[in-house]
Amino acid sequence: MDKTDSLLRFITCGSVDDGKSTLIGRLLYDSKTILSDTLNQIEKTSHKRGLSAVDLSLLTDGLQAEREQGITIDVAYRYFSTPARKYIIADSPGHEQYTRNMVTAASTAQAAIILIDARKGILTQTKRHTYLSKLLGINQFIVAVNKMDLVSYDQETFNSIVKEYEALFHAISVNENNQFTINFIPMSALNGDMVVVRLDNMNWYQGDTLLEILENADSQSTNSNLAFRYPVQYVCRPRDSENKELHDFRSFMGRIESGRIKVGDKIKSLPSNQESTIKAIYIGDQVINEAISPQSVSILLNDEIDISRGDMLTELTNTPSITKDFNATICWLSEEPLNQGRVYKIMHTSKIAKAKISSIFDKIDVNTLSSIEADKIETNDIANIRIALAQPIMSDNYFDNRKTGSFIIVDDSTNHTVAAGMINNIY
Amino acid sequence: MQNELSHLDWLEAEAIHIMREVAGQCSNPILLFSGGKDSLCLLRIAEKAFRPGKFPFPLMHIDTGHNYQEVIDFRDRKVIELNERLIVRSVEDSMARGTVKLNYELEPRNKYQSITLLEAIDEFEFDCCIGGARRDEEKARAKERIMSFRDSFGQWDPKNQRPELWDLYNAMTHKGENIRAFPISNWTEMDVWQYIEREQLELPSIYFAHKRDIIRRDGAIVPVTEVTPPKDGEIVENIMVRFRTVGDITCTAPVESHADDVQKIIIETAETRISERGATRLDDQMSEASMEQRKKEGYF
């Protein structure tokens, strides 16, 4: 496949101690994304704080509130480009108490870079980062064994970490149907070795550099191979227009969350189950014959059927479940614990429905990955629950489709987003 | 048919999706339009999102009164061409009402736009303002949400933002609260220029290299205008410059450039070693956290 000019989103997992900021700084610097005034500002700040060297981590902690506390409290998004690709890095802090940030960052990522300090080997956080990345449906892993310069570029150290990580990875039984790729790279982010360029220190390593792996990773649009899912966001009826031709015009606007569609294809509208065929596809005023995920388009049908926001167009046979009752793994994001007696709202594709948590099965200890009994759910908890809805949603399992298997829970008194969920069993 | 979208197609698809979420979830949104390049991208996105229908929101310009006339002319022409509705609310009206008090006569008015914007939000009861801010612009923006929640005082609380996962955007508000929606959050300055080139978007002429009277002050190029006159002893030069951003005259500086078309600007952007705001926004350099501070006070 032609890889020129695409877009890849990835996360970096690790703490500042693992050299994560240095790695990101390196990627941005070597791709000329850090500009000199930004660098000057970081130099000034480093001096002001009495640091002898330029602290590249200052690049990735943005807020005054964070600088005052010397920690990163939120996901930051960074950008760089090569001639082949644009990259979006979601950078989330590595601490255990920030499980929710890691989950947020991983939700939109196609690949995860797991950083391991060569001196320390595999830590509890390595397990946690791998588990959460797998849970959120990431299937491309890049394990960067960093600080190789501090272990004399020793191949044996690297090999034993690789072996140990492989065992760890396969012991985490989440989303097992996924086709995973794992790449291991020995690296010194500080010296820029194996990030973008290959120096002479590790000639025993024949694999790709980090950037080469990123350039060849599967990008955003792999969803185009899945079944057609088109949640309707907005219905366009320009009736009041002076243009008479538009009097009967009615198009259904949305984003192809998965699959592809072309003019003439048979479709079904859910939940009404009415069928029709595609009459035309537009992007703005441009007519196209065919469209793929994740394009945002406008669809005209050959039959007049009643469709509104929250409905979904799908293909005829491979359809999602129409459900009001399912199991899900959730991550609780709010400072306020779950109140099982309350009615919440969920947002799923373009649909909003009232929801109750009907059962709590268990919680997962993100460090040991063991199941623990739970009757309450608090910030940063990962829990398995059952949800009952007042209105049906059109859903797939998250393993099969990240877009139609995901939802958020909203507290309707504050309107805050209190949890993120992944559907894994539909009744 | 290809299996992968180009990065511009991907960014465009995301931005259209975000705009339609605003239209679907909010009852009274507005699109902030200044005549600048980022908001011109927003207008093209809105056309792709809603044509052949009308935009489900009017456009609004918060006018500081310190403008380049060609930008205002361009703004008005664009609105007529699109056949959409423009609301203008001006900082000078807030000054007349006494809600904006300048510290000195020619003080930059960018930060006072927040007050006028909040007054307009109250006046029209807008529940969402769509803006052209990008995360690559500034450190405080890198952690900004695509749908950013503001309380009834218009305040941004960085510690209390709604988590944003997948492409599920929560734009729910109570009366008086407000969402700022940023459809081109994930675009860089380079993406904007590439999109302008691809879509052949017309821009105000001051974005392209032209001869202009300037003075050099504290390392920045300051254009000579009625509101930014030369001080005693300063030497006025006439050189080729272009603007990388357009805003209040008193705090928007041009850069030296011979790039007189979009393609040349793209080449210059690729080669430049200074960030867009670093080069051209005199108001962001004052304190390390000045953007964060302004956002907390209601700035978009």
XYZ file of C-alpha atoms in Angstrom:
727
model
C 0.000 0.000 0.000
C 1.133 3.498 -0.737
C 2.177 5.042 2.554
C 2.800 8.553 1.324
C 0.958 11.310 3.088
C -1.109 9.638 5.747
C -1.683 10.285 9.434
C -0.709 8.190 12.448
C -1.720 8.710 16.059
C 0.320 7.104 18.812
C 0.871 7.266 22.549
C 4.049 7.251 24.552
C 3.904 5.254 27.782
C 6.460 5.750 30.466
C 7.504 8.275 33.059
C 9.875 11.202 32.829
C 12.474 8.963 34.489
C 12.371 6.580 31.543
C 13.408 9.400 29.257
C 9.990 9.849 27.724
C 10.206 13.609 27.417
C 13.674 13.306 25.971
C 12.348 10.852 23.404
C 9.486 13.131 22.404
C 11.849 16.095 22.383
C 14.153 14.120 20.120
C 11.380 13.235 17.654
C 10.208 16.837 17.544
C 13.716 18.223 17.290
C 14.994 15.858 14.633
C 11.885 16.480 12.553
C 12.432 20.239 12.968
C 9.205 20.718 14.870
C 10.737 22.489 17.860
C 11.486 25.958 16.679
C 14.258 28.088 17.996
C 12.136 30.518 19.994
C 10.488 27.632 21.844
C 13.895 26.164 22.544
C 15.163 29.552 23.770
C 12.237 29.795 26.131
C 12.952 26.344 27.537
C 16.607 27.251 27.968
C 15.624 30.396 29.846
C 13.286 28.462 32.114
C 15.875 25.752 32.770
C 18.411 28.401 33.841
C 15.835 30.190 35.952
C 15.315 26.953 37.866
C 19.022 26.465 38.293
C 19.303 23.446 36.013
C 22.614 23.008 34.262
C 21.271 21.381 31.093
C 18.222 22.159 29.003
C 15.293 20.219 30.395
C 13.400 18.857 27.379
C 10.558 17.753 29.627
C 9.581 21.431 29.844
C 8.379 20.999 26.286
C 5.710 18.620 27.366
C 4.375 20.201 30.518
C 2.351 23.159 29.483
C 0.230 24.532 32.244
C 1.229 26.942 34.992
C -0.697 24.780 37.437
C 1.493 21.842 36.422
C 4.731 23.772 36.543
C 3.945 24.930 40.053
C 3.490 21.342 41.163
C 6.261 19.933 38.982
C 3.934 17.279 37.553
C 1.938 16.666 34.427
C -1.778 16.447 35.078
C -3.225 16.125 31.657
C -2.851 14.635 28.205
C -0.901 16.886 25.851
C -1.020 16.562 22.102
C 2.130 17.096 20.025
C 2.619 17.130 16.302
C 5.397 16.394 13.887
C 5.636 15.500 10.236
C 7.928 13.695 7.899
C 7.620 13.791 4.125
C 5.607 10.568 4.403
C 3.325 11.226 7.329
C 1.817 13.534 9.848
C 1.997 12.275 13.434
C -0.100 13.106 16.456
C 1.464 12.108 19.771
C -0.820 11.840 22.773
C 1.470 12.282 25.727
C 0.042 11.196 29.051
C 1.759 11.071 32.408
C 2.901 7.647 33.541
C 1.876 7.592 37.180
C -0.582 5.066 38.474
C -3.028 7.741 39.656
C -3.386 8.919 36.096
C -4.923 5.773 34.644
C -7.712 7.956 33.318
C -5.288 10.119 31.323
C -3.641 7.087 29.833
C -7.048 5.689 28.856
C -7.960 9.023 27.278
C -4.707 9.183 25.327
C -4.956 5.549 24.181
C -8.538 5.872 22.957
C -7.515 7.574 19.713
C -4.143 5.883 19.190
C -3.182 3.280 16.587
C 0.187 2.475 18.138
C 1.827 2.550 21.562
C 5.455 3.157 22.414
C 6.237 1.386 25.677
C 9.381 2.825 27.225
C 11.579 0.651 29.393
C 14.702 1.843 31.198
C 17.400 -0.704 30.276
C 18.865 -0.488 33.777
C 15.582 -1.221 35.513
C 14.006 -3.675 33.115
C 10.317 -4.448 33.301
C 8.451 -2.662 36.069
C 4.924 -2.696 37.375
C 4.165 0.300 35.179
C 5.218 -1.646 32.073
C 2.508 -4.161 32.815
C -0.042 -1.423 33.497
C 0.780 0.469 30.315
C 0.622 -2.672 28.215
C -2.653 -3.767 29.759
C -4.339 -0.392 29.248
C -3.068 -0.107 25.669
C -4.397 -3.575 24.859
C -7.671 -2.849 26.647
C -8.213 0.281 24.563
C -7.716 -1.748 21.386
C -4.221 -0.747 20.322
C -2.637 -3.561 18.338
C 0.741 -2.119 17.346
C 3.344 -2.050 20.104
C 6.804 -0.576 19.943
C 8.888 -1.492 22.958
C 11.717 1.014 23.284
C 14.451 -0.217 25.604
C 15.965 3.141 26.428
C 19.187 4.298 28.125
C 21.202 1.560 26.427
C 24.213 3.895 26.789
C 24.012 3.341 30.558
C 24.308 -0.453 30.216
C 27.254 -0.292 27.803
C 24.977 -1.100 24.844
C 24.851 -4.652 26.099
C 22.971 -6.986 23.779
C 22.317 -9.537 26.512
C 20.517 -6.958 28.655
C 18.340 -6.082 25.692
C 17.608 -9.729 24.830
C 16.549 -10.632 28.321
C 14.175 -7.653 28.485
C 12.684 -8.729 25.140
C 12.114 -12.233 26.435
C 10.573 -11.081 29.650
C 8.312 -8.592 27.860
C 7.039 -11.192 25.403
C 6.011 -13.408 28.280
C 4.314 -10.505 30.017
C 2.520 -9.452 26.835
C 1.032 -12.876 26.168
C -0.019 -13.296 29.786
C -2.290 -10.253 29.457
C -5.399 -11.783 28.008
C -7.292 -8.795 26.688
C -8.659 -8.463 23.159
C -7.042 -11.732 22.208
C -8.645 -11.787 18.781
C -6.528 -8.841 17.724
C -3.595 -9.312 15.388
C -0.773 -7.782 17.385
C 2.583 -6.580 16.169
C 5.404 -5.971 18.639
C 8.685 -4.338 17.672
C 11.599 -4.081 20.066
C 14.264 -1.392 19.734
C 17.368 -0.777 21.806
C 17.748 2.970 22.111
C 19.462 5.951 23.600
C 17.031 8.832 23.249
C 19.506 11.164 24.927
C 22.116 10.568 22.239
C 19.505 10.197 19.538
C 20.615 6.632 18.843
C 17.967 4.515 17.014
C 15.313 7.234 17.293
C 15.756 8.797 13.872
C 19.340 7.909 13.124
C 21.450 4.818 13.717
C 24.816 5.429 15.370
C 27.617 2.889 15.604
C 27.012 1.671 19.142
C 24.603 -1.183 18.519
C 25.598 -2.849 15.303
C 24.249 -6.106 16.713
C 20.748 -4.690 16.201
C 19.555 -5.148 12.622
C 15.988 -3.932 13.015
C 14.449 -0.584 12.111
C 14.877 2.686 13.956
C 11.883 4.079 15.837
C 10.983 6.473 13.043
C 11.229 3.721 10.419
C 8.795 1.619 12.422
C 6.415 4.545 12.793
C 6.610 5.306 9.082
C 5.489 1.754 8.284
C 2.860 1.284 10.976
C -0.775 0.837 9.957
C -2.456 4.195 10.097
C -5.813 5.641 10.962
C -7.923 4.198 8.168
C -7.713 0.498 8.936
C -11.360 0.853 9.928
C -12.227 0.968 6.244
C -11.981 -2.844 6.114
C -14.736 -3.329 8.692
C -18.500 -3.395 8.158
C -20.193 -0.136 7.095
C -21.337 1.992 10.048
C -22.682 5.503 9.526
C -24.159 7.242 12.566
C -26.304 10.131 11.367
C -25.235 13.402 12.970
C -27.370 15.903 11.185
C -30.127 15.980 8.582
C -29.875 18.624 5.881
C -33.199 19.934 4.553
C -32.618 23.299 2.900
C -36.350 23.881 2.319
C -36.323 27.611 2.781
C -33.750 28.043 0.060
C -34.587 30.198 -2.951
C -33.370 27.362 -5.130
C -36.448 25.331 -6.179
C -34.394 22.257 -6.958
C -33.587 22.000 -3.291
C -37.187 21.880 -2.092
C -37.200 18.114 -1.812
C -33.520 17.779 -1.014
C -32.773 15.735 2.055
C -29.341 14.421 2.938
C -28.006 12.533 5.923
C -24.781 13.913 7.263
C -22.254 11.963 9.252
C -18.882 10.334 9.419
C -18.225 6.846 8.090
C -17.033 5.342 11.357
C -16.098 2.114 9.631
C -16.263 0.468 6.247
C -16.889 1.960 2.858
C -19.835 2.849 0.674
C -20.543 3.556 -2.965
C -23.453 4.826 -5.026
C -25.987 2.047 -5.593
C -25.145 0.125 -2.416
C -28.044 -1.241 -0.425
C -28.283 0.082 3.097
C -30.464 -0.292 6.131
C -31.455 2.402 8.593
C -31.444 1.398 12.255
C -33.302 1.132 14.544
C -36.249 1.366 12.088
C -34.881 -1.452 9.883
C -35.991 0.254 6.675
C -33.961 -0.434 3.552
C -32.929 1.798 0.688
C -30.068 2.367 -1.744
C -27.448 5.095 -1.958
C -28.455 7.700 -4.508
C -25.526 10.075 -4.145
C -22.576 10.875 -1.902
C -21.298 14.403 -1.362
C -18.507 16.197 0.454
C -19.780 19.774 0.406
C -20.838 20.373 -3.178
C -18.416 17.808 -4.566
C -20.050 14.587 -5.807
C -18.121 11.390 -5.156
C -18.915 7.812 -6.129
C -17.322 6.070 -3.228
C -16.249 6.960 0.294
C -14.290 5.248 3.043
C -13.888 5.528 6.794
C -13.158 8.006 8.389
C -14.527 10.425 5.792
C -17.287 12.863 6.725
C -19.821 12.871 3.928
C -23.426 13.588 3.087
C -25.619 10.756 1.786
C -28.778 10.909 -0.335
C -31.076 7.874 -0.483
C -33.437 6.698 -3.213
C -36.375 6.236 -0.859
C -38.017 8.644 1.518
C -37.516 7.157 4.923
C -37.644 8.884 8.242
C -34.124 9.193 9.630
C -32.852 11.533 12.305
C -29.765 12.230 14.412
C -28.856 9.189 16.458
C -29.977 6.698 13.797
C -27.415 4.609 11.974
C -27.046 3.533 8.346
C -25.444 0.120 7.963
C -25.023 -2.597 5.381
C -27.837 -5.164 5.015
C -26.451 -8.329 6.541
C -23.520 -7.493 8.775
C -25.415 -5.230 11.159
C -24.741 -4.049 14.713
C -26.902 -5.189 17.610
C -29.801 -2.998 18.637
C -29.517 -3.217 22.373
C -30.587 -1.785 25.714
C -28.588 -4.210 27.837
C -24.877 -4.992 27.705
C -21.684 -5.618 29.668
C -18.816 -3.208 29.470
C -15.403 -2.479 30.901
C -15.330 1.073 32.125
C -12.722 3.469 33.397
C -14.123 5.829 36.018
C -12.815 9.325 35.273
C -14.628 11.529 37.754
C -13.511 12.547 41.246
C -17.034 11.747 42.367
C -17.592 7.978 42.759
C -20.268 6.071 40.873
C -23.667 6.248 42.511
C -25.428 3.073 41.505
C -28.833 4.435 42.409
C -28.616 7.251 39.919
C -29.645 7.575 36.306
C -26.801 8.714 34.053
C -26.663 9.488 30.358
C -24.488 7.707 27.881
C -23.197 9.122 24.624
C -22.608 6.454 22.000
C -21.885 7.397 18.355
C -24.356 10.248 17.739
C -26.896 8.862 20.197
C -27.688 9.864 23.773
C -29.574 7.470 26.075
C -30.482 7.280 29.754
C -28.520 4.621 31.589
C -28.393 2.720 34.885
C -25.561 0.569 36.115
C -27.440 -2.671 36.786
C -24.495 -4.692 38.163
C -20.889 -4.258 39.148
C -19.001 -7.521 38.545
C -15.458 -6.706 39.587
C -12.593 -4.260 39.395
C -9.176 -4.839 37.880
C -6.070 -4.006 39.869
C -4.047 -2.325 37.119
C -0.755 -3.300 38.732
C -1.348 -7.002 39.321
C -4.133 -7.366 36.737
C -6.065 -9.484 39.186
C -9.792 -9.222 39.633
C -10.965 -7.697 42.883
C -14.436 -7.672 44.364
C -16.098 -4.312 44.134
C -19.206 -2.601 45.344
C -18.059 0.891 44.625
C -16.276 2.523 41.724
C -13.975 5.514 42.145
C -11.564 7.648 40.136
C -9.107 5.681 37.984
C -10.897 2.382 38.605
C -11.200 -0.097 35.768
C -14.371 -2.114 36.347
C -16.588 -4.637 34.634
C -20.245 -3.700 34.807
C -23.639 -4.299 33.252
C -25.624 -1.364 31.914
C -29.344 -0.992 31.216
C -30.541 1.717 28.841
C -33.860 3.473 28.415
C -33.386 3.819 24.635
C -31.612 1.345 22.336
C -28.198 1.949 20.790
C -26.724 0.300 17.693
C -23.593 -1.350 18.942
C -20.786 -3.756 18.128
C -18.339 -5.220 20.596
C -15.361 -2.936 21.161
C -12.980 -5.712 20.079
C -14.658 -5.721 16.678
C -15.174 -2.001 16.244
C -13.684 0.726 18.424
C -16.087 3.362 17.113
C -19.386 1.572 17.640
C -18.250 -0.290 20.757
C -17.243 2.751 22.806
C -19.280 5.168 24.881
C -18.930 7.807 27.582
C -21.057 8.230 30.697
C -22.267 11.733 31.515
C -23.579 12.970 34.865
C -26.644 14.934 33.872
C -26.629 17.237 36.858
C -23.124 18.573 36.156
C -22.894 17.456 32.505
C -19.402 16.158 33.246
C -17.999 13.142 31.475
C -17.593 10.717 34.374
C -16.596 7.451 32.698
C -15.477 5.855 29.455
C -16.698 2.427 28.454
C -16.028 -0.427 26.064
C -18.834 -2.814 25.262
C -17.834 -6.461 25.427
C -20.989 -8.507 25.689
C -24.374 -7.603 24.234
C -27.495 -9.339 25.546
C -10.462 3.834 -4.395
C -7.590 4.269 -1.977
C -7.603 2.650 1.453
C -6.077 5.513 3.324
C -6.910 9.182 3.563
C -4.232 11.793 3.036
C -3.438 13.744 6.186
C -5.384 16.756 4.921
C -8.423 14.615 4.083
C -8.223 13.095 7.536
C -8.005 16.493 9.247
C -10.840 17.819 7.127
C -13.057 14.819 7.923
C -12.400 15.272 11.640
C -13.178 19.000 11.498
C -16.437 18.432 9.600
C -17.445 15.816 12.153
C -16.771 18.219 15.028
C -18.765 21.017 13.410
C -21.723 18.718 12.856
C -21.549 17.619 16.494
C -21.864 21.277 17.459
C -24.854 21.625 15.143
C -26.394 18.420 16.490
C -25.830 19.042 20.197
C -25.991 22.811 20.703
C -29.086 24.920 20.345
C -27.533 28.333 19.682
C -23.966 28.189 18.374
C -21.861 30.866 16.671
C -18.739 30.697 14.523
C -16.037 33.238 15.355
C -14.759 34.778 12.125
C -12.019 37.387 12.004
C -10.972 37.281 8.371
C -7.809 35.462 9.430
C -6.500 32.333 7.752
C -7.577 29.876 10.451
C -11.148 31.119 10.495
C -11.178 31.013 6.682
C -10.363 27.314 6.924
C -13.302 27.008 9.334
C -15.615 28.570 6.756
C -14.528 26.102 4.087
C -15.075 23.265 6.575
C -18.553 24.659 7.327
C -19.358 24.701 3.604
C -18.277 21.080 3.319
C -20.249 20.182 6.428
C -23.566 21.868 5.654
C -24.009 22.761 1.977
C -26.345 22.899 0.145
C -28.016 23.988 3.387
C -27.301 27.238 5.208
C -24.855 27.163 8.082
C -26.739 26.289 11.279
C -25.033 29.255 12.972
C -24.263 32.898 12.216
C -20.721 34.236 12.065
C -19.419 36.712 14.608
C -16.430 39.030 14.632
C -15.197 40.560 17.869
C -13.711 43.722 16.482
C -10.939 45.462 18.415
C -11.250 48.580 16.247
C -7.537 48.262 15.436
C -7.749 46.554 12.074
C -6.121 46.580 8.721
C -8.834 47.867 6.438
C -8.118 45.206 3.811
C -8.937 42.491 6.346
C -12.292 44.090 7.206
C -13.141 44.578 3.521
C -12.223 40.993 2.890
C -14.361 39.824 5.813
C -17.423 41.656 4.511
C -16.915 40.410 0.966
C -16.603 36.837 2.179
C -19.843 37.034 4.158
C -21.758 38.299 1.108
C -20.221 35.622 -1.088
C -21.290 32.910 1.353
C -24.712 34.477 1.832
C -24.503 33.958 5.585
C -25.197 36.283 8.498
C -22.432 38.230 10.280
C -22.722 39.752 13.733
C -20.066 42.311 14.703
C -19.532 43.284 18.307
C -16.820 45.731 19.081
C -14.392 46.326 21.924
C -14.965 50.049 21.384
C -18.627 49.592 22.336
C -17.512 47.862 25.524
C -15.177 50.800 26.171
C -18.115 53.187 25.687
C -20.171 51.125 28.142
C -17.293 51.285 30.584
C -16.886 47.507 30.774
C -13.469 47.742 29.111
C -11.062 50.253 30.608
C -7.739 50.634 28.859
C -4.609 51.233 30.927
C -3.276 53.619 28.296
C -4.640 54.955 25.044
C -2.927 52.688 22.539
C -2.875 49.575 24.675
C -3.240 46.352 22.665
C -6.869 45.307 22.796
C -6.592 41.577 22.113
C -7.114 40.622 25.729
C -10.178 42.852 25.984
C -11.846 40.834 23.244
C -12.691 38.354 26.015
C -14.939 40.905 27.712
C -16.718 41.845 24.501
C -17.076 38.179 23.586
C -18.614 37.333 26.963
C -20.996 40.274 26.617
C -22.049 39.026 23.190
C -22.526 35.493 24.553
C -24.838 36.938 27.218
C -26.674 39.142 24.742
C -27.462 36.346 22.265
C -27.409 33.443 24.759
C -24.925 31.493 22.663
C -24.222 28.036 24.075
C -21.219 27.335 21.851
C -18.559 29.395 20.059
C -16.663 27.684 17.249
C -13.118 29.008 16.987
C -10.026 28.401 14.885
C -7.504 27.824 17.688
C -4.920 25.099 17.173
C -3.022 23.029 19.715
C 0.321 23.671 18.044
C 0.035 27.424 18.595
C 1.014 27.622 22.208
C 1.757 25.512 25.284
C -1.540 26.203 27.055
C -3.355 25.172 23.890
C -1.638 21.760 23.684
C -3.896 20.524 26.476
C -7.030 22.214 25.266
C -10.054 20.047 24.562
C -11.764 20.045 21.197
C -14.970 20.902 23.053
C -13.766 23.097 25.884
C -16.107 23.843 28.756
C -16.471 27.393 30.151
C -18.500 28.248 33.221
C -21.032 31.069 33.447
C -18.182 33.574 33.920
C -16.555 32.313 30.747
C -13.674 30.848 32.721
C -11.501 27.983 31.540
C -10.440 25.769 34.402
C -7.571 23.615 33.148
C -7.892 21.236 36.108
C -11.561 20.677 35.534
C -11.906 19.889 31.847
C -14.066 17.085 30.552
C -12.009 14.102 29.437
C -12.320 13.578 25.699
C -12.156 10.023 24.366
C -12.486 8.519 20.874
C -14.476 10.947 18.811
C -17.233 11.311 21.398
C -17.642 14.996 22.199
C -19.662 16.133 25.186
C -21.032 19.604 24.392
C -23.802 19.562 27.007
C -24.284 22.773 28.978
C -26.648 24.373 31.427
C -28.045 27.826 30.771
C -25.337 30.458 30.953
C -22.501 28.003 30.396
C -20.652 27.779 27.156
C -18.621 25.414 25.007
C -15.713 26.578 22.885
C -15.377 24.182 19.980
C -12.100 23.948 18.062
C -12.519 21.865 14.897
C -8.962 22.448 13.690
C -7.301 21.656 17.034
C -5.128 18.995 15.440
C -3.911 21.165 12.571
C -0.496 22.784 12.482
C 0.394 26.041 10.770
C 1.749 23.951 7.911
C -1.510 21.988 7.603
C -3.426 25.272 7.404
C -1.255 26.543 4.554
C -1.429 23.234 2.722
C -5.199 23.261 3.065
C -5.380 26.853 1.813
C -3.352 25.778 -1.193
C -5.397 22.667 -1.885
C -8.740 24.405 -1.504
C -7.474 27.528 -3.281
C -8.810 29.693 -0.489
C -8.623 33.410 -1.010
C -6.894 35.349 1.790
C -6.584 39.001 2.798
C -3.674 40.507 0.885
C -1.595 41.271 3.982
C -0.766 37.557 4.298
C 1.403 37.882 1.186
C 4.691 39.728 0.875
C 4.246 43.429 0.259
C 6.177 46.657 0.866
C 5.405 48.299 4.167
C 6.797 51.009 6.447
C 8.139 49.405 9.596
C 10.386 50.065 12.538
C 12.502 47.561 14.409
C 11.759 47.549 18.111
C 13.076 45.077 20.711
C 13.827 42.486 18.050
C 10.368 42.640 16.486
C 9.201 44.315 13.321
C 6.489 46.848 14.137
C 4.373 48.154 11.277
C 3.977 51.914 11.160
C 0.281 52.762 11.452
C -1.891 55.436 13.047
C -2.047 53.453 16.263
C 1.582 52.343 16.186
C 3.515 55.505 15.299
C 7.333 55.564 15.425
C 8.856 56.812 18.661
C 11.448 59.583 18.681
C 14.721 58.431 17.187
C 13.324 55.284 15.587
C 14.139 54.775 11.941
C 11.308 53.984 9.536
C 12.248 51.451 6.877
C 10.270 50.312 3.876
C 10.792 46.574 3.427
C 9.056 43.449 2.077
C 6.995 41.801 4.812
C 4.026 39.504 5.268
C 1.797 38.740 8.235
C 1.600 35.219 9.617
C -1.434 36.069 11.741
C -3.877 38.948 11.627
C -5.191 40.494 14.790
C -5.179 43.762 16.645
C -2.697 46.022 14.811
C -0.939 47.028 17.998
C 0.184 43.521 18.813
C 0.547 41.767 15.463
C 3.940 42.023 13.838
C 4.841 41.013 10.288
C 7.900 38.987 9.275
C 10.400 39.859 6.591
C 9.485 37.840 3.552
C 9.392 37.752 -0.208
C 6.774 34.995 -0.303
C 4.031 36.462 -2.449
C 2.006 33.322 -3.074
C 0.790 30.336 -1.057
C 3.375 27.947 -2.413
C 6.248 30.227 -1.424
C 4.715 30.625 2.039
C 4.594 26.852 2.414
C 8.289 26.647 1.576
C 9.066 29.414 4.052
C 6.943 27.756 6.735
C 8.848 24.522 6.251
C 12.154 26.334 6.609
C 11.336 28.729 9.390
C 12.927 28.301 12.782
C 10.554 30.558 14.709
C 7.030 29.659 15.783
C 4.011 31.549 14.525
C 3.222 33.255 17.817
C 6.851 33.728 18.763
C 7.456 35.717 15.609
C 4.332 37.719 15.407
C 2.329 37.999 18.592
C 3.792 40.631 20.815
C 1.228 39.922 23.512
C 2.165 36.283 24.170
C 5.779 36.966 24.982
C 5.128 39.005 28.083
C 4.790 36.139 30.485
C 5.367 32.446 30.154
C 1.773 31.753 31.053
C 0.031 34.680 29.372
C -2.126 32.565 27.053
C -3.171 30.301 29.907
C -4.055 33.383 31.952
C -6.131 34.916 29.165
C -7.969 31.654 28.556
C -8.883 31.448 32.227
C -10.401 34.902 31.850
C -12.619 33.913 28.962
C -10.407 34.372 25.902
C -11.142 31.882 23.161
